[in-house]
Amino acid sequence: MPDDPTKTKEDRKLASSQQEYEVDDFARKYDLSRGEAATIIKRYGPSRSKLDAIMAQRFYG
């Protein structure tokens, strides 16, 4: 959930490594452990589109 309720659209574009449910969702989506998911989010940043692209390269590249 975003800190500012008026910024919900922008918040959906980001994945926070500090929010447990966001890490769990990312881990479940790509069949990762929580630790792996948190590390990837911290390393590559919170942009969901960038994370999806990185994961696509990991699996298909």
JSON list of N, CA, C and O in Angstrom, two decimals:
[
{"chain": "A", "resi": 1, "resn": "MET", "atom": "N", "xyz": [0.85, -1.17, 0.00]},
{"chain": "A", "resi": 1, "resn": "MET", "atom": "CA", "xyz": [0.00, 0.00, 0.00]},
{"chain": "A", "resi": 1, "resn": "MET", "atom": "C", "xyz": [0.89, 1.23, 0.00]},
{"chain": "A", "resi": 1, "resn": "MET", "atom": "O", "xyz": [1.87, 1.30, 0.73]},
{"chain": "A", "resi": 2, "resn": "PRO", "atom": "N", "xyz": [0.55, 2.21, -0.81]},
{"chain": "A", "resi": 2, "resn": "PRO", "atom": "CA", "xyz": [1.39, 3.41, -0.86]},
{"chain": "A", "resi": 2, "resn": "PRO", "atom": "C", "xyz": [1.23, 4.25, 0.39]},
{"chain": "A", "resi": 2, "resn": "PRO", "atom": "O", "xyz": [0.21, 4.21, 1.06]},
{"chain": "A", "resi": 3, "resn": "ASP", "atom": "N", "xyz": [2.26, 5.01, 0.70]},
{"chain": "A", "resi": 3, "resn": "ASP", "atom": "CA", "xyz": [2.19, 5.92, 1.83]},
{"chain": "A", "resi": 3, "resn": "ASP", "atom": "C", "xyz": [1.17, 7.03, 1.57]},
{"chain": "A", "resi": 3, "resn": "ASP", "atom": "O", "xyz": [0.49, 7.48, 2.47]},
{"chain": "A", "resi": 4, "resn": "ASP", "atom": "N", "xyz": [1.12, 7.48, 0.33]},
{"chain": "A", "resi": 4, "resn": "ASP", "atom": "CA", "xyz": [0.20, 8.54, -0.06]},
{"chain": "A", "resi": 4, "resn": "ASP", "atom": "C", "xyz": [-0.89, 7.92, -0.94]},
{"chain": "A", "resi": 4, "resn": "ASP", "atom": "O", "xyz": [-0.61, 7.49, -2.06]},
{"chain": "A", "resi": 5, "resn": "PRO", "atom": "N", "xyz": [-2.14, 7.86, -0.48]},
{"chain": "A", "resi": 5, "resn": "PRO", "atom": "CA", "xyz": [-3.21, 7.21, -1.24]},
{"chain": "A", "resi": 5, "resn": "PRO", "atom": "C", "xyz": [-3.47, 7.81, -2.62]},
{"chain": "A", "resi": 5, "resn": "PRO", "atom": "O", "xyz": [-4.07, 7.18, -3.47]},
{"chain": "A", "resi": 6, "resn": "THR", "atom": "N", "xyz": [-3.00, 9.02, -2.87]},
{"chain": "A", "resi": 6, "resn": "THR", "atom": "CA", "xyz": [-3.21, 9.63, -4.17]},
{"chain": "A", "resi": 6, "resn": "THR", "atom": "C", "xyz": [-2.20, 9.14, -5.20]},
{"chain": "A", "resi": 6, "resn": "THR", "atom": "O", "xyz": [-2.31, 9.45, -6.38]},
{"chain": "A", "resi": 7, "resn": "LYS", "atom": "N", "xyz": [-1.21, 8.37, -4.78]},
{"chain": "A", "resi": 7, "resn": "LYS", "atom": "CA", "xyz": [-0.15, 7.91, -5.69]},
{"chain": "A", "resi": 7, "resn": "LYS", "atom": "C", "xyz": [-0.21, 6.40, -5.93]},
{"chain": "A", "resi": 7, "resn": "LYS", "atom": "O", "xyz": [0.81, 5.75, -6.07]},
{"chain": "A", "resi": 8, "resn": "THR", "atom": "N", "xyz": [-1.40, 5.83, -6.00]},
{"chain": "A", "resi": 8, "resn": "THR", "atom": "CA", "xyz": [-1.51, 4.39, -6.15]},
{"chain": "A", "resi": 8, "resn": "THR", "atom": "C", "xyz": [-0.97, 3.90, -7.49]},
{"chain": "A", "resi": 8, "resn": "THR", "atom": "O", "xyz": [-0.38, 2.84, -7.57]},
{"chain": "A", "resi": 9, "resn": "LYS", "atom": "N", "xyz": [-1.19, 4.64, -8.56]},
{"chain": "A", "resi": 9, "resn": "LYS", "atom": "CA", "xyz": [-0.73, 4.21, -9.87]},
{"chain": "A", "resi": 9, "resn": "LYS", "atom": "C", "xyz": [0.80, 4.14, -9.92]},
{"chain": "A", "resi": 9, "resn": "LYS", "atom": "O", "xyz": [1.36, 3.17, -10.43]},
{"chain": "A", "resi": 10, "resn": "GLU", "atom": "N", "xyz": [1.46, 5.15, -9.39]},
{"chain": "A", "resi": 10, "resn": "GLU", "atom": "CA", "xyz": [2.92, 5.16, -9.37]},
{"chain": "A", "resi": 10, "resn": "GLU", "atom": "C", "xyz": [3.46, 4.05, -8.49]},
{"chain": "A", "resi": 10, "resn": "GLU", "atom": "O", "xyz": [4.48, 3.44, -8.79]},
{"chain": "A", "resi": 11, "resn": "ASP", "atom": "N", "xyz": [2.77, 3.77, -7.38]},
{"chain": "A", "resi": 11, "resn": "ASP", "atom": "CA", "xyz": [3.23, 2.75, -6.44]},
{"chain": "A", "resi": 11, "resn": "ASP", "atom": "C", "xyz": [3.18, 1.36, -7.06]},
{"chain": "A", "resi": 11, "resn": "ASP", "atom": "O", "xyz": [4.01, 0.52, -6.75]},
{"chain": "A", "resi": 12, "resn": "ARG", "atom": "N", "xyz": [2.25, 1.12, -7.93]},
{"chain": "A", "resi": 12, "resn": "ARG", "atom": "CA", "xyz": [2.14, -0.20, -8.56]},
{"chain": "A", "resi": 12, "resn": "ARG", "atom": "C", "xyz": [3.30, -0.49, -9.49]},
{"chain": "A", "resi": 12, "resn": "ARG", "atom": "O", "xyz": [3.55, -1.65, -9.82]},
{"chain": "A", "resi": 13, "resn": "LYS", "atom": "N", "xyz": [4.00, 0.53, -9.90]},
{"chain": "A", "resi": 13, "resn": "LYS", "atom": "CA", "xyz": [5.14, 0.36, -10.79]},
{"chain": "A", "resi": 13, "resn": "LYS", "atom": "C", "xyz": [6.40, -0.04, -10.04]},
{"chain": "A", "resi": 13, "resn": "LYS", "atom": "O", "xyz": [7.41, -0.36, -10.66]},
{"chain": "A", "resi": 14, "resn": "LEU", "atom": "N", "xyz": [6.36, 0.03, -8.71]},
{"chain": "A", "resi": 14, "resn": "LEU", "atom": "CA", "xyz": [7.55, -0.21, -7.90]},
{"chain": "A", "resi": 14, "resn": "LEU", "atom": "C", "xyz": [7.36, -1.41, -6.97]},
{"chain": "A", "resi": 14, "resn": "LEU", "atom": "O", "xyz": [6.28, -1.66, -6.49]},
{"chain": "A", "resi": 15, "resn": "ALA", "atom": "N", "xyz": [8.44, -2.11, -6.72]},
{"chain": "A", "resi": 15, "resn": "ALA", "atom": "CA", "xyz": [8.46, -3.21, -5.76]},
{"chain": "A", "resi": 15, "resn": "ALA", "atom": "C", "xyz": [9.44, -2.84, -4.66]},
{"chain": "A", "resi": 15, "resn": "ALA", "atom": "O", "xyz": [10.60, -2.56, -4.92]},
{"chain": "A", "resi": 16, "resn": "SER", "atom": "N", "xyz": [8.98, -2.83, -3.44]},
{"chain": "A", "resi": 16, "resn": "SER", "atom": "CA", "xyz": [9.82, -2.43, -2.32]},
{"chain": "A", "resi": 16, "resn": "SER", "atom": "C", "xyz": [10.45, -3.65, -1.66]},
{"chain": "A", "resi": 16, "resn": "SER", "atom": "O", "xyz": [9.75, -4.61, -1.33]},
{"chain": "A", "resi": 17, "resn": "SER", "atom": "N", "xyz": [11.74, -3.60, -1.43]},
{"chain": "A", "resi": 17, "resn": "SER", "atom": "CA", "xyz": [12.40, -4.70, -0.72]},
{"chain": "A", "resi": 17, "resn": "SER", "atom": "C", "xyz": [12.14, -4.61, 0.78]},
{"chain": "A", "resi": 17, "resn": "SER", "atom": "O", "xyz": [12.46, -5.53, 1.51]},
{"chain": "A", "resi": 18, "resn": "GLN", "atom": "N", "xyz": [11.54, -3.51, 1.22]},
{"chain": "A", "resi": 18, "resn": "GLN", "atom": "CA", "xyz": [11.23, -3.32, 2.64]},
{"chain": "A", "resi": 18, "resn": "GLN", "atom": "C", "xyz": [9.84, -3.84, 3.01]},
{"chain": "A", "resi": 18, "resn": "GLN", "atom": "O", "xyz": [9.56, -4.06, 4.17]},
{"chain": "A", "resi": 19, "resn": "GLN", "atom": "N", "xyz": [8.97, -4.03, 2.02]},
{"chain": "A", "resi": 19, "resn": "GLN", "atom": "CA", "xyz": [7.62, -4.51, 2.27]},
{"chain": "A", "resi": 19, "resn": "GLN", "atom": "C", "xyz": [7.59, -6.03, 2.07]},
{"chain": "A", "resi": 19, "resn": "GLN", "atom": "O", "xyz": [7.81, -6.51, 0.96]},
{"chain": "A", "resi": 20, "resn": "GLU", "atom": "N", "xyz": [7.28, -6.77, 3.13]},
{"chain": "A", "resi": 20, "resn": "GLU", "atom": "CA", "xyz": [7.32, -8.23, 3.06]},
{"chain": "A", "resi": 20, "resn": "GLU", "atom": "C", "xyz": [6.39, -8.78, 1.99]},
{"chain": "A", "resi": 20, "resn": "GLU", "atom": "O", "xyz": [6.75, -9.70, 1.26]},
{"chain": "A", "resi": 21, "resn": "TYR", "atom": "N", "xyz": [5.18, -8.23, 1.87]},
{"chain": "A", "resi": 21, "resn": "TYR", "atom": "CA", "xyz": [4.24, -8.76, 0.89]},
{"chain": "A", "resi": 21, "resn": "TYR", "atom": "C", "xyz": [4.72, -8.52, -0.53]},
{"chain": "A", "resi": 21, "resn": "TYR", "atom": "O", "xyz": [4.43, -9.31, -1.43]},
{"chain": "A", "resi": 22, "resn": "GLU", "atom": "N", "xyz": [5.46, -7.45, -0.77]},
{"chain": "A", "resi": 22, "resn": "GLU", "atom": "CA", "xyz": [5.99, -7.18, -2.11]},
{"chain": "A", "resi": 22, "resn": "GLU", "atom": "C", "xyz": [7.09, -8.18, -2.45]},
{"chain": "A", "resi": 22, "resn": "GLU", "atom": "O", "xyz": [7.15, -8.70, -3.56]},
{"chain": "A", "resi": 23, "resn": "VAL", "atom": "N", "xyz": [7.95, -8.47, -1.48]},
{"chain": "A", "resi": 23, "resn": "VAL", "atom": "CA", "xyz": [9.01, -9.45, -1.69]},
{"chain": "A", "resi": 23, "resn": "VAL", "atom": "C", "xyz": [8.39, -10.83, -1.90]},
{"chain": "A", "resi": 23, "resn": "VAL", "atom": "O", "xyz": [8.79, -11.57, -2.81]},
{"chain": "A", "resi": 24, "resn": "ASP", "atom": "N", "xyz": [7.39, -11.18, -1.09]},
{"chain": "A", "resi": 24, "resn": "ASP", "atom": "CA", "xyz": [6.72, -12.47, -1.22]},
{"chain": "A", "resi": 24, "resn": "ASP", "atom": "C", "xyz": [6.07, -12.61, -2.59]},
{"chain": "A", "resi": 24, "resn": "ASP", "atom": "O", "xyz": [6.14, -13.67, -3.22]},
{"chain": "A", "resi": 25, "resn": "ASP", "atom": "N", "xyz": [5.43, -11.56, -3.05]},
{"chain": "A", "resi": 25, "resn": "ASP", "atom": "CA", "xyz": [4.76, -11.59, -4.36]},
{"chain": "A", "resi": 25, "resn": "ASP", "atom": "C", "xyz": [5.78, -11.80, -5.48]},
{"chain": "A", "resi": 25, "resn": "ASP", "atom": "O", "xyz": [5.57, -12.63, -6.37]},
{"chain": "A", "resi": 26, "resn": "PHE", "atom": "N", "xyz": [6.88, -11.07, -5.43]},
{"chain": "A", "resi": 26, "resn": "PHE", "atom": "CA", "xyz": [7.93, -11.21, -6.45]},
{"chain": "A", "resi": 26, "resn": "PHE", "atom": "C", "xyz": [8.54, -12.61, -6.39]},
{"chain": "A", "resi": 26, "resn": "PHE", "atom": "O", "xyz": [8.76, -13.24, -7.43]},
{"chain": "A", "resi": 27, "resn": "ALA", "atom": "N", "xyz": [8.80, -13.11, -5.18]},
{"chain": "A", "resi": 27, "resn": "ALA", "atom": "CA", "xyz": [9.38, -14.44, -5.02]},
{"chain": "A", "resi": 27, "resn": "ALA", "atom": "C", "xyz": [8.44, -15.51, -5.58]},
{"chain": "A", "resi": 27, "resn": "ALA", "atom": "O", "xyz": [8.87, -16.43, -6.27]},
{"chain": "A", "resi": 28, "resn": "ARG", "atom": "N", "xyz": [7.17, -15.38, -5.28]},
{"chain": "A", "resi": 28, "resn": "ARG", "atom": "CA", "xyz": [6.18, -16.36, -5.76]},
{"chain": "A", "resi": 28, "resn": "ARG", "atom": "C", "xyz": [6.06, -16.30, -7.29]},
{"chain": "A", "resi": 28, "resn": "ARG", "atom": "O", "xyz": [5.98, -17.33, -7.95]},
{"chain": "A", "resi": 29, "resn": "LYS", "atom": "N", "xyz": [6.09, -15.10, -7.84]},
{"chain": "A", "resi": 29, "resn": "LYS", "atom": "CA", "xyz": [5.95, -14.93, -9.29]},
{"chain": "A", "resi": 29, "resn": "LYS", "atom": "C", "xyz": [7.06, -15.63, -10.06]},
{"chain": "A", "resi": 29, "resn": "LYS", "atom": "O", "xyz": [6.84, -16.21, -11.11]},
{"chain": "A", "resi": 30, "resn": "TYR", "atom": "N", "xyz": [8.27, -15.61, -9.51]},
{"chain": "A", "resi": 30, "resn": "TYR", "atom": "CA", "xyz": [9.43, -16.17, -10.21]},
{"chain": "A", "resi": 30, "resn": "TYR", "atom": "C", "xyz": [10.01, -17.41, -9.52]},
{"chain": "A", "resi": 30, "resn": "TYR", "atom": "O", "xyz": [11.12, -17.83, -9.85]},
{"chain": "A", "resi": 31, "resn": "ASP", "atom": "N", "xyz": [9.27, -17.98, -8.59]},
{"chain": "A", "resi": 31, "resn": "ASP", "atom": "CA", "xyz": [9.68, -19.19, -7.88]},
{"chain": "A", "resi": 31, "resn": "ASP", "atom": "C", "xyz": [11.08, -19.04, -7.26]},
{"chain": "A", "resi": 31, "resn": "ASP", "atom": "O", "xyz": [11.99, -19.82, -7.51]},
{"chain": "A", "resi": 32, "resn": "LEU", "atom": "N", "xyz": [11.22, -17.98, -6.46]},
{"chain": "A", "resi": 32, "resn": "LEU", "atom": "CA", "xyz": [12.47, -17.67, -5.77]},
{"chain": "A", "resi": 32, "resn": "LEU", "atom": "C", "xyz": [12.26, -17.77, -4.27]},
{"chain": "A", "resi": 32, "resn": "LEU", "atom": "O", "xyz": [11.12, -17.73, -3.78]},
{"chain": "A", "resi": 33, "resn": "SER", "atom": "N", "xyz": [13.34, -17.85, -3.53]},
{"chain": "A", "resi": 33, "resn": "SER", "atom": "CA", "xyz": [13.23, -17.74, -2.08]},
{"chain": "A", "resi": 33, "resn": "SER", "atom": "C", "xyz": [13.06, -16.25, -1.74]},
{"chain": "A", "resi": 33, "resn": "SER", "atom": "O", "xyz": [13.36, -15.38, -2.56]},
{"chain": "A", "resi": 34, "resn": "ARG", "atom": "N", "xyz": [12.60, -15.97, -0.53]},
{"chain": "A", "resi": 34, "resn": "ARG", "atom": "CA", "xyz": [12.43, -14.58, -0.10]},
{"chain": "A", "resi": 34, "resn": "ARG", "atom": "C", "xyz": [13.77, -13.84, -0.15]},
{"chain": "A", "resi": 34, "resn": "ARG", "atom": "O", "xyz": [13.84, -12.69, -0.55]},
{"chain": "A", "resi": 35, "resn": "GLY", "atom": "N", "xyz": [14.83, -14.51, 0.26]},
{"chain": "A", "resi": 35, "resn": "GLY", "atom": "CA", "xyz": [16.15, -13.90, 0.27]},
{"chain": "A", "resi": 35, "resn": "GLY", "atom": "C", "xyz": [16.63, -13.53, -1.12]},
{"chain": "A", "resi": 35, "resn": "GLY", "atom": "O", "xyz": [17.17, -12.45, -1.34]},
{"chain": "A", "resi": 36, "resn": "GLU", "atom": "N", "xyz": [16.44, -14.46, -2.07]},
{"chain": "A", "resi": 36, "resn": "GLU", "atom": "CA", "xyz": [16.82, -14.18, -3.46]},
{"chain": "A", "resi": 36, "resn": "GLU", "atom": "C", "xyz": [16.03, -13.01, -4.01]},
{"chain": "A", "resi": 36, "resn": "GLU", "atom": "O", "xyz": [16.58, -12.12, -4.66]},
{"chain": "A", "resi": 37, "resn": "ALA", "atom": "N", "xyz": [14.72, -13.01, -3.76]},
{"chain": "A", "resi": 37, "resn": "ALA", "atom": "CA", "xyz": [13.86, -11.94, -4.27]},
{"chain": "A", "resi": 37, "resn": "ALA", "atom": "C", "xyz": [14.27, -10.60, -3.69]},
{"chain": "A", "resi": 37, "resn": "ALA", "atom": "O", "xyz": [14.39, -9.61, -4.42]},
{"chain": "A", "resi": 38, "resn": "ALA", "atom": "N", "xyz": [14.51, -10.53, -2.39]},
{"chain": "A", "resi": 38, "resn": "ALA", "atom": "CA", "xyz": [14.91, -9.28, -1.75]},
{"chain": "A", "resi": 38, "resn": "ALA", "atom": "C", "xyz": [16.24, -8.78, -2.30]},
{"chain": "A", "resi": 38, "resn": "ALA", "atom": "O", "xyz": [16.42, -7.59, -2.56]},
{"chain": "A", "resi": 39, "resn": "THR", "atom": "N", "xyz": [17.17, -9.70, -2.51]},
{"chain": "A", "resi": 39, "resn": "THR", "atom": "CA", "xyz": [18.47, -9.33, -3.05]},
{"chain": "A", "resi": 39, "resn": "THR", "atom": "C", "xyz": [18.36, -8.76, -4.46]},
{"chain": "A", "resi": 39, "resn": "THR", "atom": "O", "xyz": [18.98, -7.76, -4.79]},
{"chain": "A", "resi": 40, "resn": "ILE", "atom": "N", "xyz": [17.55, -9.40, -5.29]},
{"chain": "A", "resi": 40, "resn": "ILE", "atom": "CA", "xyz": [17.37, -8.93, -6.67]},
{"chain": "A", "resi": 40, "resn": "ILE", "atom": "C", "xyz": [16.73, -7.55, -6.68]},
{"chain": "A", "resi": 40, "resn": "ILE", "atom": "O", "xyz": [17.15, -6.66, -7.42]},
{"chain": "A", "resi": 41, "resn": "ILE", "atom": "N", "xyz": [15.71, -7.34, -5.84]},
{"chain": "A", "resi": 41, "resn": "ILE", "atom": "CA", "xyz": [15.05, -6.03, -5.78]},
{"chain": "A", "resi": 41, "resn": "ILE", "atom": "C", "xyz": [16.03, -4.96, -5.31]},
{"chain": "A", "resi": 41, "resn": "ILE", "atom": "O", "xyz": [16.09, -3.87, -5.88]},
{"chain": "A", "resi": 42, "resn": "LYS", "atom": "N", "xyz": [16.83, -5.28, -4.29]},
{"chain": "A", "resi": 42, "resn": "LYS", "atom": "CA", "xyz": [17.81, -4.30, -3.80]},
{"chain": "A", "resi": 42, "resn": "LYS", "atom": "C", "xyz": [18.89, -4.02, -4.84]},
{"chain": "A", "resi": 42, "resn": "LYS", "atom": "O", "xyz": [19.32, -2.88, -5.01]},
{"chain": "A", "resi": 43, "resn": "ARG", "atom": "N", "xyz": [19.34, -5.04, -5.54]},
{"chain": "A", "resi": 43, "resn": "ARG", "atom": "CA", "xyz": [20.43, -4.89, -6.50]},
{"chain": "A", "resi": 43, "resn": "ARG", "atom": "C", "xyz": [20.02, -4.10, -7.73]},
{"chain": "A", "resi": 43, "resn": "ARG", "atom": "O", "xyz": [20.75, -3.24, -8.21]},
{"chain": "A", "resi": 44, "resn": "TYR", "atom": "N", "xyz": [18.84, -4.38, -8.26]},
{"chain": "A", "resi": 44, "resn": "TYR", "atom": "CA", "xyz": [18.43, -3.78, -9.53]},
{"chain": "A", "resi": 44, "resn": "TYR", "atom": "C", "xyz": [17.42, -2.65, -9.40]},
{"chain": "A", "resi": 44, "resn": "TYR", "atom": "O", "xyz": [17.07, -2.03, -10.39]},
{"chain": "A", "resi": 45, "resn": "GLY", "atom": "N", "xyz": [16.96, -2.37, -8.20]},
{"chain": "A", "resi": 45, "resn": "GLY", "atom": "CA", "xyz": [16.03, -1.27, -7.99]},
{"chain": "A", "resi": 45, "resn": "GLY", "atom": "C", "xyz": [14.59, -1.72, -7.97]},
{"chain": "A", "resi": 45, "resn": "GLY", "atom": "O", "xyz": [14.27, -2.87, -8.25]},
{"chain": "A", "resi": 46, "resn": "PRO", "atom": "N", "xyz": [13.69, -0.81, -7.63]},
{"chain": "A", "resi": 46, "resn": "PRO", "atom": "CA", "xyz": [12.30, -1.17, -7.39]},
{"chain": "A", "resi": 46, "resn": "PRO", "atom": "C", "xyz": [11.39, -1.18, -8.63]},
{"chain": "A", "resi": 46, "resn": "PRO", "atom": "O", "xyz": [10.23, -1.53, -8.53]},
{"chain": "A", "resi": 47, "resn": "SER", "atom": "N", "xyz": [11.90, -0.83, -9.80]},
{"chain": "A", "resi": 47, "resn": "SER", "atom": "CA", "xyz": [11.06, -0.76, -10.99]},
{"chain": "A", "resi": 47, "resn": "SER", "atom": "C", "xyz": [10.58, -2.16, -11.39]},
{"chain": "A", "resi": 47, "resn": "SER", "atom": "O", "xyz": [11.38, -3.03, -11.74]},
{"chain": "A", "resi": 48, "resn": "ARG", "atom": "N", "xyz": [9.27, -2.38, -11.34]},
{"chain": "A", "resi": 48, "resn": "ARG", "atom": "CA", "xyz": [8.73, -3.69, -11.70]},
{"chain": "A", "resi": 48, "resn": "ARG", "atom": "C", "xyz": [9.04, -4.05, -13.14]},
{"chain": "A", "resi": 48, "resn": "ARG", "atom": "O", "xyz": [9.36, -5.21, -13.44]},
{"chain": "A", "resi": 49, "resn": "SER", "atom": "N", "xyz": [8.96, -3.10, -14.05]},
{"chain": "A", "resi": 49, "resn": "SER", "atom": "CA", "xyz": [9.24, -3.41, -15.45]},
{"chain": "A", "resi": 49, "resn": "SER", "atom": "C", "xyz": [10.71, -3.81, -15.64]},
{"chain": "A", "resi": 49, "resn": "SER", "atom": "O", "xyz": [11.01, -4.74, -16.40]},
{"chain": "A", "resi": 50, "resn": "LYS", "atom": "N", "xyz": [11.60, -3.14, -14.94]},
{"chain": "A", "resi": 50, "resn": "LYS", "atom": "CA", "xyz": [13.02, -3.50, -15.03]},
{"chain": "A", "resi": 50, "resn": "LYS", "atom": "C", "xyz": [13.26, -4.88, -14.41]},
{"chain": "A", "resi": 50, "resn": "LYS", "atom": "O", "xyz": [13.99, -5.70, -14.98]},
{"chain": "A", "resi": 51, "resn": "LEU", "atom": "N", "xyz": [12.63, -5.15, -13.28]},
{"chain": "A", "resi": 51, "resn": "LEU", "atom": "CA", "xyz": [12.78, -6.45, -12.64]},
{"chain": "A", "resi": 51, "resn": "LEU", "atom": "C", "xyz": [12.23, -7.57, -13.51]},
{"chain": "A", "resi": 51, "resn": "LEU", "atom": "O", "xyz": [12.84, -8.63, -13.63]},
{"chain": "A", "resi": 52, "resn": "ASP", "atom": "N", "xyz": [11.09, -7.33, -14.16]},
{"chain": "A", "resi": 52, "resn": "ASP", "atom": "CA", "xyz": [10.51, -8.33, -15.05]},
{"chain": "A", "resi": 52, "resn": "ASP", "atom": "C", "xyz": [11.44, -8.59, -16.23]},
{"chain": "A", "resi": 52, "resn": "ASP", "atom": "O", "xyz": [11.62, -9.74, -16.64]},
{"chain": "A", "resi": 53, "resn": "ALA", "atom": "N", "xyz": [12.06, -7.55, -16.77]},
{"chain": "A", "resi": 53, "resn": "ALA", "atom": "CA", "xyz": [12.99, -7.70, -17.88]},
{"chain": "A", "resi": 53, "resn": "ALA", "atom": "C", "xyz": [14.22, -8.50, -17.45]},
{"chain": "A", "resi": 53, "resn": "ALA", "atom": "O", "xyz": [14.71, -9.36, -18.19]},
{"chain": "A", "resi": 54, "resn": "ILE", "atom": "N", "xyz": [14.72, -8.22, -16.27]},
{"chain": "A", "resi": 54, "resn": "ILE", "atom": "CA", "xyz": [15.89, -8.93, -15.76]},
{"chain": "A", "resi": 54, "resn": "ILE", "atom": "C", "xyz": [15.56, -10.40, -15.55]},
{"chain": "A", "resi": 54, "resn": "ILE", "atom": "O", "xyz": [16.35, -11.28, -15.91]},
{"chain": "A", "resi": 55, "resn": "MET", "atom": "N", "xyz": [14.40, -10.68, -15.01]},
{"chain": "A", "resi": 55, "resn": "MET", "atom": "CA", "xyz": [14.00, -12.06, -14.79]},
{"chain": "A", "resi": 55, "resn": "MET", "atom": "C", "xyz": [13.76, -12.78, -16.11]},
{"chain": "A", "resi": 55, "resn": "MET", "atom": "O", "xyz": [14.07, -13.96, -16.23]},
{"chain": "A", "resi": 56, "resn": "ALA", "atom": "N", "xyz": [13.25, -12.08, -17.11]},
{"chain": "A", "resi": 56, "resn": "ALA", "atom": "CA", "xyz": [13.05, -12.68, -18.43]},
{"chain": "A", "resi": 56, "resn": "ALA", "atom": "C", "xyz": [14.40, -13.07, -19.04]},
{"chain": "A", "resi": 56, "resn": "ALA", "atom": "O", "xyz": [14.54, -14.14, -19.63]},
{"chain": "A", "resi": 57, "resn": "GLN", "atom": "N", "xyz": [15.39, -12.21, -18.87]},
{"chain": "A", "resi": 57, "resn": "GLN", "atom": "CA", "xyz": [16.74, -12.53, -19.36]},
{"chain": "A", "resi": 57, "resn": "GLN", "atom": "C", "xyz": [17.31, -13.73, -18.63]},
{"chain": "A", "resi": 57, "resn": "GLN", "atom": "O", "xyz": [17.98, -14.57, -19.22]},
{"chain": "A", "resi": 58, "resn": "ARG", "atom": "N", "xyz": [17.04, -13.79, -17.36]},
{"chain": "A", "resi": 58, "resn": "ARG", "atom": "CA", "xyz": [17.56, -14.89, -16.53]},
{"chain": "A", "resi": 58, "resn": "ARG", "atom": "C", "xyz": [17.01, -16.23, -17.01]},
{"chain": "A", "resi": 58, "resn": "ARG", "atom": "O", "xyz": [17.72, -17.22, -17.07]},
{"chain": "A", "resi": 59, "resn": "PHE", "atom": "N", "xyz": [15.72, -16.24, -17.37]},
{"chain": "A", "resi": 59, "resn": "PHE", "atom": "CA", "xyz": [15.09, -17.49, -17.78]},
{"chain": "A", "resi": 59, "resn": "PHE", "atom": "C", "xyz": [15.23, -17.78, -19.27]},
{"chain": "A", "resi": 59, "resn": "PHE", "atom": "O", "xyz": [15.31, -18.92, -19.66]},
{"chain": "A", "resi": 60, "resn": "TYR", "atom": "N", "xyz": [15.24, -16.74, -20.09]},
{"chain": "A", "resi": 60, "resn": "TYR", "atom": "CA", "xyz": [15.21, -16.96, -21.54]},
{"chain": "A", "resi": 60, "resn": "TYR", "atom": "C", "xyz": [16.47, -16.48, -22.25]},
{"chain": "A", "resi": 60, "resn": "TYR", "atom": "O", "xyz": [16.62, -16.69, -23.43]},
{"chain": "A", "resi": 61, "resn": "GLY", "atom": "N", "xyz": [17.36, -15.80, -21.54]},
{"chain": "A", "resi": 61, "resn": "GLY", "atom": "CA", "xyz": [18.51, -15.22, -22.19]},
{"chain": "A", "resi": 61, "resn": "GLY", "atom": "C", "xyz": [19.69, -16.03, -22.00]},
{"chain": "A", "resi": 61, "resn": "GLY", "atom": "O", "xyz": [20.65, -16.27, -22.46]}
]
